[in-house]
Amino acid sequence: MAKKNIVIIGAGFSGVYATKKLAKHFKSNPDVSITLIDKHSYFTYLTELHEVAAERVPENAIQYDLQRLFFNQKNVHLITDTITTIDYKKRIIAGKNGQYPYDYVVLGIGSEPNDFGTPGVKEYGFTLGSWEQAIKLKNHIRKAVLNGSIEQDPEKRASLLSIAVVGSGFTGTETIGEICDWKNSLAHEYKIDPSEIKLSLIEMAPTIMNMMDRKDADKAENYMIKKGINIMKNTGVIGVHDGYIDLKNGNSFKTSTLIWTAGVKANSITSKLGLELSRSGRIAVNETMESKSQDNIFVVGDVSLYDADGSGKGEPQIVQGAEASAQTAVTNIIAKCNSKPMVPYKANYQGFMVSLGSTYGVAFILNKFHLSGFFAIAMKHIVNLMYCIQIFSGYYLIQYMLHEFFRTKNNRNLMFGHISRSGNVLWTVPLRVFLGISLIGINFANISSILKILLTICGTFLIVGLFTCTTGFITFILGIILCSNGYANTIGWIIPTSLACMNGSGRSFGLDKWIVPYIQKKLGKMRYGNVKSIYKSNHN
Ligand SMILES: Cc1cc2nc3c(=O)[nH]c(=O)nc-3n(C[C@H](O)[C@H](O)[C@H](O)COP(=O)(O)OP(=O)(O)OC[C@H]3O[C@@H](n4cnc5c(N)ncnc54)[C@H](O)[C@@H]3O)c2cc1C
């Protein structure tokens, strides 16, 4: 086979999937070069944007560094650049910082919010289509609540403390649900009554969450009503201003935070690429995911439109669709490289999941099972964890668990904060020190000198708070050994106590506070190399 350059543009759900699959297939083929270009040095876990916007997880929790994702795929070259045009004759992709030759392209540059030209959305409204927009929204909400909390004019105060979301699709409902979860701690922080923060979900249709099964949507609606969210159906928004919005029915509505989630359109760069376009600027593709107007340009994910049923609507712009289209493109690029026939797109939708904050959600999975509450949220976490497994990232699997379960604040996780270590580390410090002193003091006549030495080491480590988790575990084992040697009555308490001290209590008044992060940093660097903000091409 002649040398081939496969270039994937966009490291989103479809691009990362395609790159992983192509890298695996061509692993031992030096004739195939695979390049992944994105305007960022990281993949954004878009489906969790609302968690960043409403401060459930830290800002970087949804940024997955490409270096970490692809450090094992030595045949993948990472490039940080924003693609602007493609020369189809010369087969060159042009970016702001360089030019990249190609034989095959996988184009997965995603979508962006669509305000349908509604006046004022750009100037006074907020959208949720990127990491930057999520941060902007979060900062704005904090500022609005702070200003509202000290505003004495009742009209202005009501407007500052009113948050409205337009559109009840995935993004809209998950966002209002997440802000509702945040409301109490936000109110507490700015010393106001939580009931002063008014949340509204505005929908033009007579029903909300119309992408879901009606039964699930009704459950979600009842939950939102119970939580005090004002649901405004049959309500169109026709203008956004500083502090209020105009409704189609002639009324106005006070809010300083209007979050527009009422639609998406293709990435606006598509209009400059010279490819045949379809509805909402999406690129028209045939059943092999190849552009209808250019050979060897495969278009995947939100930006592509495959009109399978002839309705012009295309496949849903969701993660399952992004991955299924990426799979089709990968299969067909491999087929083309081997001069084999291409295969058509096969949809494989397994249901939907919507979270309304950290503890409640609704889901319809495998097109069979309806779940709600804890089980729906647990299922969403399982799907997200499975995604990390699918992209072979143990690092982000652990990070996900830390961010979503163990490092959450204000009880915002599926176990209502019980498994979060943020609040409970400090209170086990006295227990840890007491256990340490007791271990050193154990002096039974017939225990071996090795056991005695181990007890002294563990005791010392616990007192100074060094490697507390591991030491707690070793102490637990030593406790079992001592109990099975007939000391259960005297020191049986060591077993539960040592387990309690495995909660990382050394991070509070202990050496683990400095040593554990230091080791994590060193090990991370050894394993993954330097994670950079920009990856440059060797060609330029
Ligand atoms: C808030 C929110 C919640 C959502 N919730 C769900 C959900 O619960 N379930 C679900 O299935 N779907 C959900 N979606 C939709 C889902 O995120 C998308 O369908 C999916 O991300 C599409 O994947 P993609 O690869 O096409 O694009 P994206 O994941 O958007 O990736 C596009 C990539 O292209 C890069 N890029 C863009 N332009 C350029 C350029 N010019 N040059 C170089 N790189 C470029 C971007 O940086 C990005 O990395 C949600 C979306 C949002 C915004």
Coordinates of C-alpha atoms and ligand atoms in Angstrom, one line a residue:
M1 CA 0.0 0.0 0.0
A2 CA 1.3 3.5 -0.9
K3 CA 1.8 5.8 2.1
K4 CA -1.4 7.3 3.4
N5 CA -2.1 10.4 5.5
I6 CA -5.3 10.1 7.5
V7 CA -6.2 13.4 9.2
I8 CA -9.0 13.6 11.9
I9 CA -10.2 17.1 12.4
G10 CA -11.9 17.7 15.8
A11 CA -11.1 15.8 19.0
G12 CA -14.7 15.5 20.2
F13 CA -16.7 12.3 20.8
S14 CA -16.6 11.3 17.1
G15 CA -13.0 12.4 16.5
V16 CA -11.5 10.7 19.5
Y17 CA -13.4 7.5 18.8
A18 CA -12.3 7.5 15.1
T19 CA -8.7 8.2 16.1
K20 CA -8.6 5.4 18.7
K21 CA -10.0 2.9 16.2
L22 CA -7.8 3.9 13.3
A23 CA -4.7 3.9 15.5
K24 CA -5.5 0.4 16.7
H25 CA -6.1 -0.9 13.2
F26 CA -2.9 0.6 11.7
K27 CA -0.8 0.0 14.7
S28 CA 1.8 -2.0 13.0
N29 CA 1.6 -0.3 9.6
P30 CA 4.3 2.3 9.2
D31 CA 2.8 3.4 5.8
V32 CA -0.2 5.0 7.5
S33 CA 0.2 8.2 9.3
I34 CA -2.6 9.4 11.6
T35 CA -2.9 13.0 12.7
L36 CA -5.5 14.4 15.1
I37 CA -6.1 18.1 14.9
D38 CA -8.1 20.1 17.4
K39 CA -8.2 23.8 18.3
H40 CA -7.7 22.7 21.9
S41 CA -5.1 20.4 23.4
Y42 CA -7.8 18.5 25.2
F43 CA -11.1 16.7 24.5
T44 CA -14.1 18.4 26.1
Y45 CA -16.6 16.0 27.8
L46 CA -19.5 18.1 26.5
T47 CA -22.3 16.1 28.0
E48 CA -21.1 17.2 31.5
L49 CA -20.8 21.0 30.7
H50 CA -23.8 21.8 32.9
E51 CA -21.9 20.3 35.9
V52 CA -19.1 22.8 35.4
A53 CA -21.5 25.7 34.8
A54 CA -23.3 24.9 38.0
E55 CA -20.1 24.2 40.0
R56 CA -20.7 20.6 40.8
V57 CA -17.3 19.6 39.4
P58 CA -14.1 21.6 39.1
E59 CA -13.5 23.5 35.8
N60 CA -10.9 21.0 34.5
A61 CA -12.9 17.9 35.3
I62 CA -14.3 17.8 31.8
Q63 CA -11.0 18.5 30.0
Y64 CA -9.3 15.3 29.0
D65 CA -5.8 16.1 27.8
L66 CA -5.1 14.5 24.4
Q67 CA -1.5 13.7 25.4
R68 CA -3.0 11.5 28.2
L69 CA -5.6 9.9 25.9
F70 CA -3.1 9.0 23.2
F71 CA 0.2 8.5 25.0
N72 CA -0.1 4.8 24.2
Q73 CA -0.9 5.2 20.5
K74 CA 2.6 6.1 19.2
N75 CA 1.2 6.3 15.6
V76 CA -1.0 9.3 16.4
H77 CA 0.4 12.8 15.9
L78 CA -1.4 15.5 17.9
I79 CA -1.7 19.0 16.5
T80 CA -3.3 22.0 18.1
D81 CA -4.7 24.2 15.4
T82 CA -7.9 25.7 14.2
I83 CA -8.8 24.5 10.7
T84 CA -10.1 27.2 8.4
T85 CA -10.2 25.7 4.8
I86 CA -9.5 22.6 2.8
D87 CA -7.9 22.6 -0.7
Y88 CA -9.5 19.5 -2.2
K89 CA -7.4 19.6 -5.4
K90 CA -4.0 19.8 -3.6
R91 CA -5.3 17.7 -0.7
I92 CA -4.2 20.1 1.9
I93 CA -5.9 21.2 5.0
A94 CA -5.2 24.7 6.1
G95 CA -5.2 25.9 9.7
K96 CA -4.3 29.1 11.5
N97 CA -0.9 27.8 12.3
G98 CA 0.0 25.4 9.5
Q99 CA -0.9 23.2 6.5
Y100 CA -1.5 19.5 6.6
P101 CA -1.5 17.1 3.6
Y102 CA -4.2 14.3 3.6
D103 CA -5.4 11.3 1.7
Y104 CA -8.4 10.8 3.9
V105 CA -10.1 13.2 6.3
V106 CA -12.5 12.5 9.2
L107 CA -14.2 15.8 9.9
G108 CA -15.9 15.9 13.3
I109 CA -16.0 19.5 14.3
G110 CA -19.3 19.4 16.1
S111 CA -22.1 21.9 16.5
E112 CA -22.7 25.3 18.2
P113 CA -25.8 26.9 19.8
N114 CA -28.4 28.4 17.5
D115 CA -30.3 31.4 18.7
F116 CA -32.3 31.6 15.4
G117 CA -31.4 35.3 15.2
T118 CA -33.4 36.1 18.3
P119 CA -32.5 39.7 19.2
G120 CA -30.4 40.2 22.3
V121 CA -29.3 36.6 22.9
K122 CA -25.7 37.3 21.8
E123 CA -25.5 40.5 23.8
Y124 CA -27.4 39.6 27.0
G125 CA -27.9 35.9 27.0
F126 CA -25.7 32.9 27.7
T127 CA -25.2 29.7 25.8
L128 CA -23.8 26.3 26.8
G129 CA -21.9 24.8 23.9
S130 CA -18.3 24.9 25.0
W131 CA -16.1 24.8 28.1
E132 CA -15.5 28.6 27.9
Q133 CA -19.2 29.2 27.8
A134 CA -19.7 27.1 30.8
I135 CA -17.1 29.0 32.8
K136 CA -18.6 32.3 31.6
L137 CA -22.1 31.2 32.7
K138 CA -20.8 30.0 36.1
N139 CA -19.0 33.3 36.8
H140 CA -22.0 35.3 35.7
I141 CA -24.4 33.4 38.0
R142 CA -22.1 33.9 41.0
K143 CA -21.8 37.6 40.2
A144 CA -25.6 38.0 39.6
V145 CA -26.4 36.3 42.9
L146 CA -23.8 38.3 44.7
N147 CA -25.2 41.6 43.3
G148 CA -28.7 40.4 43.9
S149 CA -27.9 39.6 47.5
I150 CA -26.8 43.2 48.2
E151 CA -29.4 44.9 46.0
Q152 CA -32.0 46.8 47.9
D153 CA -34.4 47.7 45.0
P154 CA -36.9 44.8 45.0
E155 CA -37.4 44.9 41.2
K156 CA -33.6 44.8 40.4
R157 CA -33.1 42.3 43.2
A158 CA -35.8 40.0 41.7
S159 CA -34.2 40.2 38.2
L160 CA -30.7 39.5 39.5
L161 CA -31.9 36.5 41.4
S162 CA -34.0 35.0 38.6
I163 CA -32.4 32.4 36.3
A164 CA -34.2 31.3 33.2
V165 CA -33.4 28.5 30.8
V166 CA -34.9 28.6 27.3
G167 CA -35.4 25.1 25.7
S168 CA -36.2 21.8 27.4
G169 CA -33.9 19.5 25.5
F170 CA -31.0 17.6 27.1
T171 CA -29.0 20.8 27.7
G172 CA -31.8 22.9 29.0
T173 CA -33.2 20.4 31.5
E174 CA -29.9 19.2 32.7
T175 CA -28.8 22.8 33.2
I176 CA -31.8 23.9 35.2
G177 CA -31.7 20.7 37.2
E178 CA -28.0 21.3 38.0
I179 CA -28.5 24.9 39.0
C180 CA -31.4 23.8 41.3
D181 CA -28.9 21.5 43.0
W182 CA -26.5 24.4 43.4
K183 CA -29.1 26.9 44.6
N184 CA -29.0 26.1 48.4
S185 CA -25.2 26.3 48.8
L186 CA -25.1 29.4 46.6
A187 CA -27.7 31.1 48.7
H188 CA -25.9 30.1 51.9
E189 CA -22.6 31.5 50.5
Y190 CA -24.2 34.9 49.8
K191 CA -26.3 34.8 52.9
I192 CA -29.8 34.9 51.3
D193 CA -32.9 32.7 51.6
P194 CA -32.7 30.0 48.8
S195 CA -36.3 30.7 47.9
E196 CA -35.2 34.1 46.7
I197 CA -33.4 32.5 43.8
K198 CA -36.1 31.8 41.2
L199 CA -35.5 29.2 38.5
S200 CA -37.6 28.9 35.3
L201 CA -37.6 26.6 32.4
I202 CA -39.2 28.1 29.3
E203 CA -40.4 26.0 26.4
M204 CA -42.3 27.0 23.3
A205 CA -44.0 23.6 22.8
P206 CA -47.0 22.5 24.9
T207 CA -44.9 19.8 26.6
I208 CA -41.3 19.6 27.8
M209 CA -38.4 17.2 27.2
N210 CA -39.9 16.1 23.9
M211 CA -36.9 13.9 23.0
M212 CA -37.9 11.5 25.9
D213 CA -40.6 9.0 26.3
R214 CA -43.7 10.8 27.7
K215 CA -43.7 8.8 30.9
D216 CA -40.1 9.7 31.7
A217 CA -40.6 13.3 30.8
D218 CA -43.6 13.6 33.1
K219 CA -41.6 12.1 36.0
A220 CA -38.9 14.6 35.4
E221 CA -41.4 17.4 35.2
N222 CA -43.0 16.5 38.5
Y223 CA -39.6 16.4 40.1
M224 CA -38.8 19.8 38.8
I225 CA -42.1 21.2 40.0
K226 CA -41.5 19.7 43.5
K227 CA -38.1 21.4 43.6
G228 CA -39.8 24.7 42.9
I229 CA -38.7 25.2 39.3
N230 CA -41.3 27.3 37.4
I231 CA -42.1 25.5 34.1
M232 CA -43.5 27.8 31.5
K233 CA -44.9 25.9 28.5
N234 CA -46.3 27.4 25.3
T235 CA -44.0 30.3 25.9
G236 CA -41.8 31.8 23.2
V237 CA -39.0 34.2 23.8
I238 CA -38.6 36.9 21.2
G239 CA -36.1 39.3 22.7
V240 CA -33.5 39.4 25.4
H241 CA -32.5 42.6 27.2
D242 CA -30.4 43.7 30.2
G243 CA -32.4 42.4 33.1
Y244 CA -35.6 41.1 31.3
I245 CA -36.8 39.2 28.3
D246 CA -39.8 39.7 25.9
L247 CA -42.2 36.9 25.6
K248 CA -44.2 36.1 22.4
N249 CA -47.5 36.5 24.4
G250 CA -46.6 40.2 24.8
N251 CA -45.5 40.0 28.4
S252 CA -42.0 40.6 29.7
F253 CA -40.2 38.5 32.3
K254 CA -37.5 39.6 34.7
T255 CA -34.2 37.8 34.6
S256 CA -30.6 38.8 34.4
T257 CA -29.5 35.3 33.5
L258 CA -31.1 34.0 30.3
I259 CA -29.5 30.7 29.2
W260 CA -30.4 29.9 25.6
T261 CA -30.4 26.2 24.9
A262 CA -33.2 26.1 22.3
G263 CA -31.3 24.7 19.4
V264 CA -28.0 23.8 17.7
K265 CA -26.6 24.4 14.3
A266 CA -23.5 23.1 12.6
N267 CA -20.1 24.6 13.4
S268 CA -20.1 27.9 11.5
I269 CA -16.8 27.0 9.7
T270 CA -18.8 24.6 7.5
S271 CA -19.9 27.5 5.3
K272 CA -16.3 28.1 4.3
L273 CA -15.4 24.5 3.5
G274 CA -17.1 24.4 0.1
L275 CA -18.9 21.1 0.8
E276 CA -22.6 20.4 0.1
L277 CA -24.6 21.6 3.1
S278 CA -27.9 20.5 4.4
R279 CA -30.3 21.6 7.2
S280 CA -28.8 23.9 9.9
G281 CA -25.6 24.1 8.0
R282 CA -24.8 20.4 8.6
I283 CA -22.6 18.8 5.9
A284 CA -24.6 16.4 3.6
V285 CA -23.2 12.9 3.6
N286 CA -24.2 9.7 1.9
E287 CA -24.7 6.4 3.8
T288 CA -21.0 5.7 4.0
M289 CA -20.5 9.0 5.8
E290 CA -18.5 10.4 2.9
S291 CA -19.3 14.0 1.9
K292 CA -21.8 14.1 -0.9
S293 CA -19.6 16.6 -2.8
Q294 CA -16.0 15.5 -2.1
D295 CA -14.5 12.0 -2.2
N296 CA -12.3 10.9 0.8
I297 CA -13.8 13.5 3.1
F298 CA -15.7 11.6 5.8
V299 CA -18.0 13.8 8.0
V300 CA -19.0 12.5 11.4
G301 CA -20.9 13.5 14.5
D302 CA -23.1 16.6 15.0
V303 CA -21.7 18.3 11.9
S304 CA -22.8 15.7 9.4
L305 CA -26.3 15.1 8.2
Y306 CA -27.2 11.7 6.8
D307 CA -30.8 11.8 5.6
A308 CA -31.7 8.2 6.1
D309 CA -35.5 8.5 6.0
G310 CA -35.7 11.3 3.5
S311 CA -37.3 13.7 6.0
G312 CA -34.3 16.1 5.8
K313 CA -33.9 15.9 9.6
G314 CA -30.9 13.6 9.8
E315 CA -29.8 11.5 12.7
P316 CA -30.0 12.8 16.3
Q317 CA -27.1 15.0 17.4
I318 CA -26.1 12.9 20.3
V319 CA -23.0 10.9 21.5
Q320 CA -24.3 7.6 20.3
G321 CA -24.9 9.0 16.8
A322 CA -21.4 10.6 16.8
E323 CA -19.7 7.3 17.7
A324 CA -21.8 5.3 15.2
S325 CA -21.0 7.6 12.4
A326 CA -17.3 7.6 13.4
Q327 CA -17.3 3.8 13.3
T328 CA -18.8 3.9 9.7
A329 CA -16.2 6.4 8.6
V330 CA -13.3 4.3 10.1
T331 CA -14.6 1.1 8.5
N332 CA -14.9 2.8 5.1
I333 CA -11.4 4.4 5.2
I334 CA -9.9 1.0 6.0
A335 CA -12.0 -0.4 3.1
K336 CA -10.7 2.3 0.8
C337 CA -7.1 1.7 1.8
N338 CA -7.6 -2.0 1.0
S339 CA -9.6 -1.3 -2.2
K340 CA -12.6 -3.1 -0.6
P341 CA -16.3 -2.1 -0.9
M342 CA -17.6 0.4 1.6
V343 CA -20.4 -0.3 4.1
P344 CA -23.5 1.8 5.0
Y345 CA -24.2 3.6 8.3
K346 CA -26.0 1.5 10.9
A347 CA -27.8 3.4 13.7
N348 CA -27.5 1.9 17.2
Y349 CA -29.4 3.9 19.8
Q350 CA -29.6 2.4 23.2
G351 CA -31.8 5.0 24.9
F352 CA -31.5 8.3 26.8
M353 CA -30.5 9.6 30.2
V354 CA -31.1 13.0 31.7
S355 CA -29.8 14.1 35.1
L356 CA -31.6 16.8 37.1
G357 CA -28.8 17.5 39.5
S358 CA -26.5 15.1 41.3
T359 CA -29.1 12.8 42.9
Y360 CA -32.1 12.6 40.5
G361 CA -32.5 11.7 36.9
V362 CA -34.7 9.8 34.4
A363 CA -33.5 7.2 31.9
F364 CA -34.8 4.9 29.2
I365 CA -32.2 2.3 28.4
L366 CA -31.8 -0.5 25.9
N367 CA -35.1 0.7 24.5
K368 CA -36.7 -1.4 27.3
F369 CA -36.1 -0.2 30.9
H370 CA -37.4 3.0 32.5
L371 CA -35.3 4.2 35.4
S372 CA -35.6 7.2 37.7
G373 CA -34.0 8.7 40.7
F374 CA -30.8 7.0 42.1
F375 CA -30.9 4.3 39.5
A376 CA -31.0 6.6 36.5
I377 CA -28.1 8.7 38.0
A378 CA -26.1 5.5 38.7
M379 CA -26.7 4.4 35.1
K380 CA -25.5 7.7 33.8
H381 CA -22.3 7.3 35.9
I382 CA -21.9 3.8 34.6
V383 CA -22.2 5.0 31.0
N384 CA -19.6 7.7 31.6
L385 CA -17.2 5.3 33.3
M386 CA -17.7 2.9 30.4
Y387 CA -16.8 5.7 28.1
C388 CA -13.4 6.0 29.9
I389 CA -12.9 2.2 29.5
Q390 CA -13.9 2.4 25.8
I391 CA -11.2 5.0 25.2
F392 CA -8.7 3.0 27.3
S393 CA -8.1 5.8 29.8
G394 CA -7.6 4.5 33.4
Y395 CA -6.4 8.0 34.3
Y396 CA -9.7 9.7 33.4
L397 CA -11.6 6.8 34.9
I398 CA -10.0 7.5 38.3
Q399 CA -10.4 11.3 37.8
Y400 CA -14.0 10.9 37.0
M401 CA -14.6 8.9 40.2
L402 CA -12.7 11.5 42.2
H403 CA -14.6 14.4 40.8
E404 CA -18.0 12.8 40.8
F405 CA -17.9 10.7 44.0
F406 CA -15.1 11.4 46.4
R407 CA -14.2 15.1 46.0
T408 CA -17.6 16.6 45.7
K409 CA -18.7 19.4 47.9
N410 CA -22.0 20.4 49.5
N411 CA -23.3 16.8 49.3
R412 CA -23.6 16.9 45.5
N413 CA -23.1 13.3 44.6
L414 CA -25.4 10.4 44.1
M415 CA -24.8 9.3 47.7
F416 CA -25.8 12.8 49.0
G417 CA -22.2 13.5 50.0
H418 CA -21.7 10.5 52.2
I419 CA -18.8 9.2 50.2
S420 CA -17.2 12.6 49.6
R421 CA -14.0 12.9 51.5
S422 CA -14.1 16.7 51.6
G423 CA -16.0 17.0 54.8
N424 CA -14.9 14.0 56.8
V425 CA -11.1 13.9 56.7
L426 CA -10.4 16.4 59.5
W427 CA -12.6 14.5 62.1
T428 CA -10.6 11.3 61.8
V429 CA -7.3 13.0 62.7
P430 CA -7.6 12.5 66.5
L431 CA -8.6 8.8 65.8
R432 CA -5.6 8.4 63.5
V433 CA -3.1 9.8 66.1
F434 CA -4.7 7.7 68.9
L435 CA -4.5 4.5 66.8
G436 CA -0.8 5.4 66.0
I437 CA 0.1 5.8 69.7
S438 CA -1.8 2.6 70.6
L439 CA 0.0 0.5 68.0
I440 CA 3.5 1.6 69.3
G441 CA 2.3 0.8 72.8
I442 CA 1.3 -2.8 72.0
N443 CA 3.7 -5.1 73.8
F444 CA 2.2 -8.6 74.1
A445 CA 4.6 -11.2 75.4
N446 CA 4.3 -13.7 72.6
I447 CA 4.2 -11.7 69.4
S448 CA 7.1 -11.9 67.0
S449 CA 9.7 -9.2 66.8
I450 CA 8.7 -8.6 63.1
L451 CA 5.1 -8.0 64.1
K452 CA 6.3 -5.6 66.8
I453 CA 8.5 -3.7 64.3
L454 CA 5.6 -3.5 61.8
L455 CA 3.3 -2.2 64.5
T456 CA 5.8 0.5 65.5
I457 CA 6.3 1.6 61.8
C458 CA 2.6 1.7 61.2
G459 CA 2.1 3.6 64.5
T460 CA 4.7 6.2 63.5
F461 CA 3.3 6.6 60.0
L462 CA -0.2 7.1 61.4
I463 CA 1.0 9.7 63.9
V464 CA 2.8 11.8 61.3
G465 CA 0.1 11.1 58.7
L466 CA 2.3 9.4 56.1
F467 CA 0.7 7.1 53.5
T468 CA -2.3 6.9 55.7
C469 CA -4.4 4.9 53.3
T470 CA -1.8 2.1 52.8
T471 CA -0.8 2.2 56.4
G472 CA -4.4 1.9 57.5
F473 CA -4.8 -1.2 55.3
I474 CA -1.6 -2.8 56.6
T475 CA -2.8 -2.1 60.2
F476 CA -6.1 -3.7 59.3
I477 CA -4.3 -6.9 58.3
L478 CA -2.1 -6.8 61.4
G479 CA -5.3 -6.4 63.5
I480 CA -6.7 -9.5 61.9
I481 CA -3.5 -11.4 62.6
L482 CA -3.5 -10.3 66.3
C483 CA -7.2 -11.1 66.7
S484 CA -6.7 -14.6 65.2
N485 CA -3.9 -15.1 67.8
G486 CA -6.3 -14.6 70.7
Y487 CA -6.1 -10.8 71.3
A488 CA -9.5 -10.0 69.9
N489 CA -10.9 -8.9 73.2
T490 CA -8.1 -6.4 73.9
I491 CA -7.3 -4.9 70.5
G492 CA -10.2 -6.0 68.3
W493 CA -11.1 -2.3 67.9
I494 CA -8.0 -1.8 65.7
I495 CA -9.8 -3.4 62.8
P496 CA -12.6 -0.9 62.3
T497 CA -10.4 2.0 63.4
S498 CA -7.7 1.2 60.9
L499 CA -10.4 1.0 58.1
A500 CA -11.7 4.5 59.2
C501 CA -8.2 5.9 58.9
M502 CA -8.0 4.8 55.3
N503 CA -10.0 7.8 54.3
G504 CA -6.9 9.9 53.6
S505 CA -6.9 11.5 57.0
G506 CA -3.1 12.2 56.5
R507 CA -4.1 15.0 54.2
S508 CA -5.2 16.9 57.3
F509 CA -2.4 17.7 59.8
G510 CA -0.2 15.0 58.2
L511 CA 2.6 14.7 55.8
D512 CA 0.3 13.2 53.1
K513 CA -0.9 16.7 52.4
W514 CA 2.4 17.4 50.6
I515 CA 3.8 14.0 49.8
V516 CA 0.8 12.3 48.1
P517 CA 0.3 15.2 45.5
Y518 CA 4.1 15.2 44.9
I519 CA 4.2 11.5 44.2
Q520 CA 1.1 11.8 42.0
K521 CA 2.7 14.6 40.0
K522 CA 6.0 12.7 39.5
L523 CA 4.3 9.4 38.6
G524 CA 2.0 11.2 36.2
K525 CA 4.9 12.9 34.5
M526 CA 6.8 9.6 34.3
R527 CA 3.9 7.8 32.7
Y528 CA 2.3 10.4 30.5
G529 CA 5.2 12.8 29.7
N530 CA 4.5 16.5 29.5
V531 CA 0.9 17.6 29.0
K532 CA 1.1 20.8 27.0
S533 CA -1.3 23.6 26.1
I534 CA -0.2 23.4 22.4
Y535 CA 1.0 20.4 20.3
K536 CA 2.9 21.6 17.3
S537 CA 3.4 19.8 14.0
N538 CA 6.8 18.6 12.9
H539 CA 6.0 19.5 9.3
N540 CA 5.9 23.3 9.9
Ligands
LIG1 C1 -24.5 20.8 27.5 C2 -24.6 19.6 26.6 C3 -25.2 18.5 27.0 C4 -25.4 17.3 26.2 N1 -25.9 16.2 26.8 C5 -26.0 15.1 26.0 C6 -26.4 13.9 26.6 O1 -26.8 13.8 27.7 N2 -26.4 12.8 25.8 C7 -26.0 12.8 24.5 O2 -26.0 11.8 23.8 N3 -25.6 14.0 23.9 C8 -25.5 15.1 24.6 N4 -25.1 16.3 24.1 C9 -24.7 16.3 22.6 C10 -23.3 15.7 22.5 O3 -22.4 16.3 23.3 C11 -22.9 15.8 21.0 O4 -23.8 15.1 20.2 C12 -21.4 15.3 20.8 O5 -20.5 16.0 21.5 C13 -21.1 15.4 19.3 O6 -19.8 14.9 19.1 P1 -18.9 15.5 17.9 O7 -17.7 14.7 17.9 O8 -19.7 15.6 16.7 O9 -18.6 17.0 18.3 P2 -17.9 17.6 19.6 O10 -17.9 16.6 20.7 O11 -18.6 18.9 19.8 O12 -16.4 17.8 19.2 C14 -16.0 18.8 18.2 C15 -14.5 19.0 18.3 O13 -14.1 19.8 17.2 C16 -13.2 20.8 17.6 N5 -13.2 21.9 16.6 C17 -14.3 22.6 16.3 N6 -14.0 23.5 15.3 C18 -12.7 23.2 15.0 C19 -11.8 23.7 14.0 N7 -12.1 24.7 13.2 N8 -10.5 23.3 14.0 C20 -10.1 22.3 14.8 N9 -10.9 21.7 15.7 C21 -12.2 22.2 15.8 C22 -13.7 21.2 19.0 O14 -12.7 21.8 19.7 C23 -14.2 19.9 19.5 O15 -13.2 19.2 20.3 C24 -24.9 17.4 24.9 C25 -24.4 18.6 24.4 C26 -24.2 19.7 25.2 C27 -23.6 20.9 24.7

